[in-house]
CSV table of C-alpha atoms and ligand atoms in Angstrom, one decimal:
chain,number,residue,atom,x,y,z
A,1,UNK,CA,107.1,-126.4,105.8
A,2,UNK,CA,107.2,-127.6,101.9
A,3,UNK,CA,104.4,-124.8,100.6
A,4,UNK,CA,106.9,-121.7,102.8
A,5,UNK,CA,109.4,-122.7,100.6
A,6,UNK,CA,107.5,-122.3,97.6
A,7,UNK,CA,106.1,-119.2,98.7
A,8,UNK,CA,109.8,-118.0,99.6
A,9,UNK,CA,110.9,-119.4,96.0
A,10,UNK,CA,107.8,-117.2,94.3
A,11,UNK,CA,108.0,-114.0,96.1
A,12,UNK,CA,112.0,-114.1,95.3
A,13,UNK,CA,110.8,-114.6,91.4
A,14,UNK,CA,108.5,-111.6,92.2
A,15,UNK,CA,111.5,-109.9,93.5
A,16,UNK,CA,113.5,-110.2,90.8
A,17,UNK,CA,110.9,-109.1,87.9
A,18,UNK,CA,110.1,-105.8,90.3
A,19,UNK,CA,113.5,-104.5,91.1
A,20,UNK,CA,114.2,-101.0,89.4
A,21,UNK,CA,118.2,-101.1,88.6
A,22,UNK,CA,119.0,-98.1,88.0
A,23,UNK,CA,122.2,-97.9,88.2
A,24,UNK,CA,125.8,-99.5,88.4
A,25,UNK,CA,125.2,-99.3,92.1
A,26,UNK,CA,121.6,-101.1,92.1
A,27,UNK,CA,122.9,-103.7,89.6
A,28,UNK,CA,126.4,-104.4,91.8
A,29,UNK,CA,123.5,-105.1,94.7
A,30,UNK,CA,121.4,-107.2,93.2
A,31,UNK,CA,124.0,-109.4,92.0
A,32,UNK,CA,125.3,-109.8,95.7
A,33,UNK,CA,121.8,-110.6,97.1
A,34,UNK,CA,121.2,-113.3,94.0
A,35,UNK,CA,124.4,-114.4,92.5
A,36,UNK,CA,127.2,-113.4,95.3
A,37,UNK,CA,129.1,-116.2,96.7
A,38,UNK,CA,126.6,-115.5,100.1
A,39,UNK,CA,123.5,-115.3,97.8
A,40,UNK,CA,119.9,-115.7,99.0
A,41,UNK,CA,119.2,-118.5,96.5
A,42,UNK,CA,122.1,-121.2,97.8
A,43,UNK,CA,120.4,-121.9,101.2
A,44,UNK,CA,117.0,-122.7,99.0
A,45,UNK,CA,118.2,-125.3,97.6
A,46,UNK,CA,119.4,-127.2,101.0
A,47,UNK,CA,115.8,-127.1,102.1
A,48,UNK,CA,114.5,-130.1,99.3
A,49,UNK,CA,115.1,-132.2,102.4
A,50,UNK,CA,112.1,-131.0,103.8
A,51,UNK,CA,110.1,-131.2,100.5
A,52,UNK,CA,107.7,-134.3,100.3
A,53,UNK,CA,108.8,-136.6,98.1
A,54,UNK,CA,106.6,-136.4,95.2
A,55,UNK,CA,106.9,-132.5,94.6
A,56,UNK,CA,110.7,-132.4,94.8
A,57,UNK,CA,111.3,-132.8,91.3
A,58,UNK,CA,108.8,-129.7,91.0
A,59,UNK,CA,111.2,-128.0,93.7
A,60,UNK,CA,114.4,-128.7,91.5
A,61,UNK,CA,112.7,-127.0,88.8
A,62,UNK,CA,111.7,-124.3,90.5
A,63,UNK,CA,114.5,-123.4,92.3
A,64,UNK,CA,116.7,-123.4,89.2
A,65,UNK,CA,114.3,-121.5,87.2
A,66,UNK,CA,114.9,-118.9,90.0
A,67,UNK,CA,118.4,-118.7,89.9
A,68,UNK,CA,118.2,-119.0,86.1
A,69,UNK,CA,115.8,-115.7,86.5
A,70,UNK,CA,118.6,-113.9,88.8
A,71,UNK,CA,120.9,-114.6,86.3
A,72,UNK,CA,118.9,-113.4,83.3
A,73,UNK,CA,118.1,-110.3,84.7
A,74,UNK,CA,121.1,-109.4,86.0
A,75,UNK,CA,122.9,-109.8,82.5
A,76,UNK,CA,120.2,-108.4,80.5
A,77,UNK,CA,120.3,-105.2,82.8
A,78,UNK,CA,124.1,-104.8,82.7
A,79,UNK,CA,124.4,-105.2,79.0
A,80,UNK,CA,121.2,-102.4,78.5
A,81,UNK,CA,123.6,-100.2,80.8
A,82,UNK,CA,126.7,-100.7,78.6
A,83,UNK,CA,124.8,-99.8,75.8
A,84,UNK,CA,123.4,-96.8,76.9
A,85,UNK,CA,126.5,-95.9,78.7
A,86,UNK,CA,128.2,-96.1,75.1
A,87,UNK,CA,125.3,-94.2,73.5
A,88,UNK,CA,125.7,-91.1,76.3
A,89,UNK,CA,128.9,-91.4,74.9
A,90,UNK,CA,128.5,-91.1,70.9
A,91,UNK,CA,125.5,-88.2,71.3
A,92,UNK,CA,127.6,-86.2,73.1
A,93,UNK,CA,129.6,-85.3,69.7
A,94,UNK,CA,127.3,-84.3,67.5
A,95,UNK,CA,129.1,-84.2,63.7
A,96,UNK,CA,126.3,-81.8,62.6
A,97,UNK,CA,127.3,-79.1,64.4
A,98,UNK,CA,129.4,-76.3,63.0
A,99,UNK,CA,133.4,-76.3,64.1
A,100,UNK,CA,133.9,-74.7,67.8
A,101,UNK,CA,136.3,-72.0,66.8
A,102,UNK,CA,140.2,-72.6,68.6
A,103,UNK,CA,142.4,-69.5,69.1
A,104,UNK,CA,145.6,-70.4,68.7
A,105,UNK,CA,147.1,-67.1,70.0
A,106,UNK,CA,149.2,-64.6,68.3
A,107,UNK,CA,152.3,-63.3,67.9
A,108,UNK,CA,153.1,-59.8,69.5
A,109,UNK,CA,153.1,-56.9,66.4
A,110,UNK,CA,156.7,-56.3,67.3
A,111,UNK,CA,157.9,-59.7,67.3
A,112,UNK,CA,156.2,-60.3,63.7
A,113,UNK,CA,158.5,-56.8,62.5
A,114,UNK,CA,161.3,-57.6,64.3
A,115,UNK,CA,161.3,-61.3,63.0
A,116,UNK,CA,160.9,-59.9,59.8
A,117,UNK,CA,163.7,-57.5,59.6
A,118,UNK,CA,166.0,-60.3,60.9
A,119,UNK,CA,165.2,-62.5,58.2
A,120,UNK,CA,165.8,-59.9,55.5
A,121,UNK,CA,169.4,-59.3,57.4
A,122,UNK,CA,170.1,-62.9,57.9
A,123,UNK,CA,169.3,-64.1,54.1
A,124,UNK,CA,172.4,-61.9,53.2
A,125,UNK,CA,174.8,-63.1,56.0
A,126,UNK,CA,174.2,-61.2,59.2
A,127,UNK,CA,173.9,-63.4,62.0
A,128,UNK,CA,171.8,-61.9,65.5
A,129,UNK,CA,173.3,-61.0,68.3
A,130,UNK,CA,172.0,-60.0,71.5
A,131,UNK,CA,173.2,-58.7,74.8
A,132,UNK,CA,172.1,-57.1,78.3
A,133,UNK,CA,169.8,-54.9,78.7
A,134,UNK,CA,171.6,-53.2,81.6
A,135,UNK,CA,174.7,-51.8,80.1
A,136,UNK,CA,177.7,-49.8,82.1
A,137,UNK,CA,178.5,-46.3,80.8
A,138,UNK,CA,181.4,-47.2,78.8
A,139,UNK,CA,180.0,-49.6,76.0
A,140,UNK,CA,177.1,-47.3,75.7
A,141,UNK,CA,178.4,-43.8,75.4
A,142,UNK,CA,182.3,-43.4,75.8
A,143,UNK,CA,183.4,-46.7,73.4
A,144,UNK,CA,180.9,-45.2,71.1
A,145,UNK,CA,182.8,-41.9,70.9
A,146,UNK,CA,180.2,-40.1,73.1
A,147,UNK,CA,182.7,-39.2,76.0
A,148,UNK,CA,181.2,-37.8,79.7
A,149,UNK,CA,181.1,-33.9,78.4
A,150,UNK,CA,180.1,-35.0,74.8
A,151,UNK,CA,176.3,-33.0,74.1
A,152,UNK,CA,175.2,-35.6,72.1
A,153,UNK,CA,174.5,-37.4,75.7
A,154,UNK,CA,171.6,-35.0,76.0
A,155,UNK,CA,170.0,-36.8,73.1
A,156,UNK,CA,169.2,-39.7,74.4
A,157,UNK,CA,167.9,-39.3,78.8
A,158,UNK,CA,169.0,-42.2,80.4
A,159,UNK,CA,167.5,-44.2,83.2
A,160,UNK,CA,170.6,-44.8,85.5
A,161,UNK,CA,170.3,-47.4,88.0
A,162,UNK,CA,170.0,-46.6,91.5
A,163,UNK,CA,173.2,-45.2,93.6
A,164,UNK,CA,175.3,-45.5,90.6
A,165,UNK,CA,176.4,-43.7,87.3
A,166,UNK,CA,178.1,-46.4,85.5
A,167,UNK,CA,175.3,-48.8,85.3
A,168,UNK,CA,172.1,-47.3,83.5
A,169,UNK,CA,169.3,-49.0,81.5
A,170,UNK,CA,170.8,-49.2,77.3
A,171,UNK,CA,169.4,-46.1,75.9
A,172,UNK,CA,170.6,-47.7,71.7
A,173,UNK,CA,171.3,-50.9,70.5
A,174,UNK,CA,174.5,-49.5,69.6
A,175,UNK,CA,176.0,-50.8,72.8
A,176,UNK,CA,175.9,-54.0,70.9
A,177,UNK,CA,178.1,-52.6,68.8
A,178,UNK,CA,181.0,-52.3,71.8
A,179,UNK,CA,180.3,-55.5,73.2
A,180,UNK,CA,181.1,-57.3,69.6
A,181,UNK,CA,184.1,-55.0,68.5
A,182,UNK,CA,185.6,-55.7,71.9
A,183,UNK,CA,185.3,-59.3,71.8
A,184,UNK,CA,185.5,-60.4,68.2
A,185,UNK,CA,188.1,-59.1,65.6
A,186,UNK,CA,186.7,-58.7,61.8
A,187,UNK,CA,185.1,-59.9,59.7
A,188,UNK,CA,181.7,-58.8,61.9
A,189,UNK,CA,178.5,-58.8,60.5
A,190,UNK,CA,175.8,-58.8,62.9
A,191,UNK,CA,171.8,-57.3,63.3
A,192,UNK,CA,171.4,-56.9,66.9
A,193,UNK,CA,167.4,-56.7,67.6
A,194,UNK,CA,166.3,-55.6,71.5
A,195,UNK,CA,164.4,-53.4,73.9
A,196,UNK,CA,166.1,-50.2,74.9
A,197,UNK,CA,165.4,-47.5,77.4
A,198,UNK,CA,165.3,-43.2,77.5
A,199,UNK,CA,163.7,-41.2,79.7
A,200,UNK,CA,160.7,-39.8,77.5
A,201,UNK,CA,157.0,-38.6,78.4
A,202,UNK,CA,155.1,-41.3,77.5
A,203,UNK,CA,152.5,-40.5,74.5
A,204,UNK,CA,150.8,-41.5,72.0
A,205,UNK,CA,154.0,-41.4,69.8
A,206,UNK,CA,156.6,-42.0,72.1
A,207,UNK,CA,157.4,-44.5,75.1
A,208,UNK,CA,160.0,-44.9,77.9
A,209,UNK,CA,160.9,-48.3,76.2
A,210,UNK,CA,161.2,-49.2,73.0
A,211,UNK,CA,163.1,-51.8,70.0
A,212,UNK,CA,165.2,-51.2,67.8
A,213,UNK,CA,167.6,-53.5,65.7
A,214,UNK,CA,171.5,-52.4,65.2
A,215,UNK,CA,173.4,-53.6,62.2
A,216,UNK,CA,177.2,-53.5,62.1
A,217,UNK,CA,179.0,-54.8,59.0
A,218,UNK,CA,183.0,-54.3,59.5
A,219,UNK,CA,185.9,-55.9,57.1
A,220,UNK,CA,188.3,-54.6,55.2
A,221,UNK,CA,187.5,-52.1,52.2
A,222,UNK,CA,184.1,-51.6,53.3
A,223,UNK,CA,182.6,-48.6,51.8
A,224,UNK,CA,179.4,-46.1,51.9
A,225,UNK,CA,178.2,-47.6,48.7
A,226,UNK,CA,178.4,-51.1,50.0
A,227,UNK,CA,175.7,-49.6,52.8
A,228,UNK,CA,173.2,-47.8,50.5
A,229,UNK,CA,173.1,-51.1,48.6
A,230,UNK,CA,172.5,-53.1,51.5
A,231,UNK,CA,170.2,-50.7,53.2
A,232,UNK,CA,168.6,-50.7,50.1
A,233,UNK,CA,168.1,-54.3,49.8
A,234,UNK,CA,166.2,-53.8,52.8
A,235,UNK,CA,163.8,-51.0,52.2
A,236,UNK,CA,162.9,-53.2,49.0
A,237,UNK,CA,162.2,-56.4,50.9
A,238,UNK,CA,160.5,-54.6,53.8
A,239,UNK,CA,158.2,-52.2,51.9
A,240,UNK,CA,158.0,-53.6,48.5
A,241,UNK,CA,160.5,-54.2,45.2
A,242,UNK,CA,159.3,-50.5,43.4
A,243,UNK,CA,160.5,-48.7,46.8
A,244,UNK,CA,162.9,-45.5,46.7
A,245,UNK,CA,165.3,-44.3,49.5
A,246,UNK,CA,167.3,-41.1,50.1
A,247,UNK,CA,169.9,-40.5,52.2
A,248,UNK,CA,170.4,-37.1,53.6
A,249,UNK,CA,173.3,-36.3,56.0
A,250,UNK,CA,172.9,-36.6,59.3
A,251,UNK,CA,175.3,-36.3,62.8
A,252,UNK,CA,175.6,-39.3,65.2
A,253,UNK,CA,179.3,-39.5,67.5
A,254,UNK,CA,180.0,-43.1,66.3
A,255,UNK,CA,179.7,-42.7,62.3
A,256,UNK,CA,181.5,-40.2,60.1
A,257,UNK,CA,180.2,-39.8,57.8
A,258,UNK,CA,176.5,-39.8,58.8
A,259,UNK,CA,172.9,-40.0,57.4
A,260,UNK,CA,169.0,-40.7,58.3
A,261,UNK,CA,167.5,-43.1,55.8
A,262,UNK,CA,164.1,-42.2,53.9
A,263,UNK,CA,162.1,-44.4,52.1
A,264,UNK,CA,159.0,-43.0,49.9
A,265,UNK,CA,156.0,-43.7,51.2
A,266,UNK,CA,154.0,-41.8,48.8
A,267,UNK,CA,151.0,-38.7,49.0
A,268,UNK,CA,148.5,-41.1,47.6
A,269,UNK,CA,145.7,-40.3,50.8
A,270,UNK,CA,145.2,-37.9,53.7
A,271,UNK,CA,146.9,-40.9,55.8
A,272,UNK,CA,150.1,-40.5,53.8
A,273,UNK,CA,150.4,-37.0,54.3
A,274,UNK,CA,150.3,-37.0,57.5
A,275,UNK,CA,152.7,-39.3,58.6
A,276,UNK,CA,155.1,-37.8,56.0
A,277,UNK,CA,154.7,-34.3,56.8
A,278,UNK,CA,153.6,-33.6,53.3
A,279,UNK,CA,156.5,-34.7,51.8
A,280,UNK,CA,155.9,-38.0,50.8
A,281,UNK,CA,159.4,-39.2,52.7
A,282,UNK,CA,159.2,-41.3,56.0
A,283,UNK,CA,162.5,-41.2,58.2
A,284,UNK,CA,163.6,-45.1,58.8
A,285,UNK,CA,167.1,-45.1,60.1
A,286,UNK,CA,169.8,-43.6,61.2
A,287,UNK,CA,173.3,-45.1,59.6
A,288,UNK,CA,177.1,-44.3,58.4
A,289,UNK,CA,180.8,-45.4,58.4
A,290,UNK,CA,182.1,-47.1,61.5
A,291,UNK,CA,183.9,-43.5,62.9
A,292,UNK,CA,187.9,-44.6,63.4
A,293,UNK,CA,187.5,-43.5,67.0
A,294,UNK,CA,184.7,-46.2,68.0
A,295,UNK,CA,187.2,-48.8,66.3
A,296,UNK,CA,190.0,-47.5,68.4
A,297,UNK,CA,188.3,-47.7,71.6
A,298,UNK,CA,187.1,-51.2,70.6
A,299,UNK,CA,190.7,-52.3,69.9
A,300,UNK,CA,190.4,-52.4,65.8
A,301,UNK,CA,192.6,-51.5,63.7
A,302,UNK,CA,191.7,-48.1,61.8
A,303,UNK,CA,193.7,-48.4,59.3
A,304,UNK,CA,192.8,-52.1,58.3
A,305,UNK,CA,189.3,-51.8,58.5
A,306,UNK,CA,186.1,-49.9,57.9
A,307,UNK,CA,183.0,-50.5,58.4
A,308,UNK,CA,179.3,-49.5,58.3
A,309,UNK,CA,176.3,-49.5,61.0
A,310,UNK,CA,172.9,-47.9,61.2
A,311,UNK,CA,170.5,-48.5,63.6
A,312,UNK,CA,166.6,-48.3,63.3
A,313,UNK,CA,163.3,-48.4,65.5
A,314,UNK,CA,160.8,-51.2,65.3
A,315,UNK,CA,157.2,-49.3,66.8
A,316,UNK,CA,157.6,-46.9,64.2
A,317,UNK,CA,157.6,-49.8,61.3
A,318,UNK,CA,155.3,-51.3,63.1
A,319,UNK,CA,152.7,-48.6,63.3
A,320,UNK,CA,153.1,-47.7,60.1
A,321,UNK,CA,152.6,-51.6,58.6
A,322,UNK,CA,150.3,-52.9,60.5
A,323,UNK,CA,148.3,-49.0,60.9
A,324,UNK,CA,148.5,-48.3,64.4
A,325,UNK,CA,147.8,-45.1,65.9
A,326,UNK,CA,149.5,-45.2,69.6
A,327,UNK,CA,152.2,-46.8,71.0
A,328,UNK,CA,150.5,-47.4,73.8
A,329,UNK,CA,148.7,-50.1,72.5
A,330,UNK,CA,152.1,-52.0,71.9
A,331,UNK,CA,152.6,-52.0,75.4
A,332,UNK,CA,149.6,-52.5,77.4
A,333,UNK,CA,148.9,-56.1,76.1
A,334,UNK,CA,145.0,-55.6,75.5
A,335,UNK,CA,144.2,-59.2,74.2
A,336,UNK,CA,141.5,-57.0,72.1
A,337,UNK,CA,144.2,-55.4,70.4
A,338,UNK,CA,147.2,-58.6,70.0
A,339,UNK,CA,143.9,-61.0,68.4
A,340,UNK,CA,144.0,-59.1,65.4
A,341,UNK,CA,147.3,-60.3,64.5
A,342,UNK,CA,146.2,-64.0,64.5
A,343,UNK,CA,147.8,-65.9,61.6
A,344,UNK,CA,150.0,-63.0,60.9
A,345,UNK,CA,153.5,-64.2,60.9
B,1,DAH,N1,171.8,-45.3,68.0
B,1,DAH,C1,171.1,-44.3,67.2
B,1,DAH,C2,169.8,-43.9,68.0
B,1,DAH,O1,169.4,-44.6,68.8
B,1,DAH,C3,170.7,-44.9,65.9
B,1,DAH,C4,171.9,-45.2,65.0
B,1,DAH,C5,172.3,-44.2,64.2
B,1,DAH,C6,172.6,-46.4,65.1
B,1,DAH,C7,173.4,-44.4,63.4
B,1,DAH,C8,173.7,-46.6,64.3
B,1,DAH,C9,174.1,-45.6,63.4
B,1,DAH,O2,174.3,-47.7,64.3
B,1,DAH,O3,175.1,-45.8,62.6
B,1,DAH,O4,169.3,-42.9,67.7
């Protein structure tokens, strides 16, 4: 009976130096079969009542060198798994390899000109004001002194909305320039930046939806040379401190006087000329004094106040800034195309 137990006892010792533990799972058994509260070893050490007497000091010793062995090799094994688990870890970054590049997205072309033209507007006092998109006949035409039979509705085709002529898709940010005059009495001094609408063959130059910004300055004593200053101010900030504009008359039904805004862009390449036509002068804006009418629609007094607006297109600046050849490409959303403004702001 004694010399089973001490076979029992040696092939558990053999046991324990063969086991392959592998893993978590191999180590969580073995500590069951050896060291659990039901473990193998326990009931071993009941048996020394059937150990002669002389050899059961030799089965004390035995038996706790086994369980001492169980032990042993169950915490060497886990801490050699902790520390390879950590070393998995710390190998996977490697602090000799070059950065991984992050794209951290861009901003839209006409976002970074539109944002642009704000902050040149708003660093002199003209706070942003936008409004719907979907505009009724009234603030877009007839308050802007473009009544029903007026031609000057054939400039501009307008997307109505369905089943109705009143409501229609803004064709100008002018309708801006309603909405405030109706609800606001002077001092006004607003840019009004936003997407507008006409009814155009879409090409490499032109698109059935665009931006433009509005500006609309009205007080008292407000005069054409307080515009060409302000105006500008802005060519100067926008396209550099040396840069020349020209007014030249112009017709629009909601300014009297009128005028288009040119600002020099110079002959100095075969680029240049293009764009300008060969004459060195690229067409920015259209602009001119508030006409009476528009004020009197928009219940303001004519004879108290005057004012100035002009109103400009955003695709075109932005074309020519950032040299981009088709609107298109300002509408389609080609992430190959909006990467390239990365970091531009
Ligand atoms: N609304 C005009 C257009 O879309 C641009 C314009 C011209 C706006 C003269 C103005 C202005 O405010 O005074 O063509």
């Amino acid at each position: 009976m004694s010399a089973d137990v001490f076979q029992q006892i040696e092939d558990l010792l053999q046991e324990i130096s063969n086991t392959q533990l592998g893993d978590a799972e191999a180590l969580e058994a073995f500590r069951i079969r050896f060291l659990g509260s039901k473990n193998i070893v326990k009931p071993i050490f009941g048996q020394i009542r059937n150990v002669e007497n002389e050899r059961k000091k030799e089965f004390g010793q035995k038996v706790n060198a086994l369980k001492q062995a169980a032990e042993a090799k169950f915490q060497s094994e886990q801490q050699q798994m902790a520390s390879a688990a950590k070393k998995e870890k710390s190998a996977s970054i490697d602090l000799s390899l070059p950065p991984t590049e992050e794209f951290t997205g861009s901003r839209h072309p006409i976002s970074i000109v539109m944002n642009r033209i704000i902050g040149i507007f708003e660093r002199i006092g003209f706070t942003v004001a936008e409004e719907r998109e979907i505009e009724d006949d009234w603030h877009n035409f007839t308050a802007m002194n473009t009544p029903d039979d007026h031609p000057a509705r054939d400039m501009q085709d307008t997307f109505y909305l369905k089943n109705s002529v009143e409501r229609l898709l803004r064709t100008h940010t002018s309708s801006v320039q309603s909405r405030v005059m109706t609800s606001t009495q002077p001092p006004i001094r607003i840019i009004a930046p936003g997407r507008v609408y006409r009814n155009e063959t879409i090409s490499a130059r032109s698109h059935c939806q665009f931006h433009q910004v509005e500006g609309l300055f009205i007080d008292e004593k407000v005069s054409f040379a307080d515009m060409k200053q302000t105006l500008l101010y802005f060519a100067r900030e926008m396209y550099g401190a040396k840069t020349d504009i020209r007014l030249r008359p112009s017709y629009f039904p909601f300014t009297e006087p009128s005028a288009e805004m040119d600002v020099y862009w110079g002959l100095q390449d075969e680029n240049a000329y293009r764009i300008t036509k060969g004459t060195g002068w690229l067409e920015i804006l259209g602009c001119g004094m508030v006409d009476p009418n528009v004020l009197e629609n928009c219940k303001i007094d004519p004879d108290k106040y005057s004012g100035y607006a002009f109103g400009m297109g955003i695709e075109r600046q932005a074309m020519l800034l950032h040299r981009i050849n088709d609107i298109r490409l300002l509408f389609e959303n080609d992430v190959r195309f909006l990467k390239q403004f990365n970091g531009v702001v």
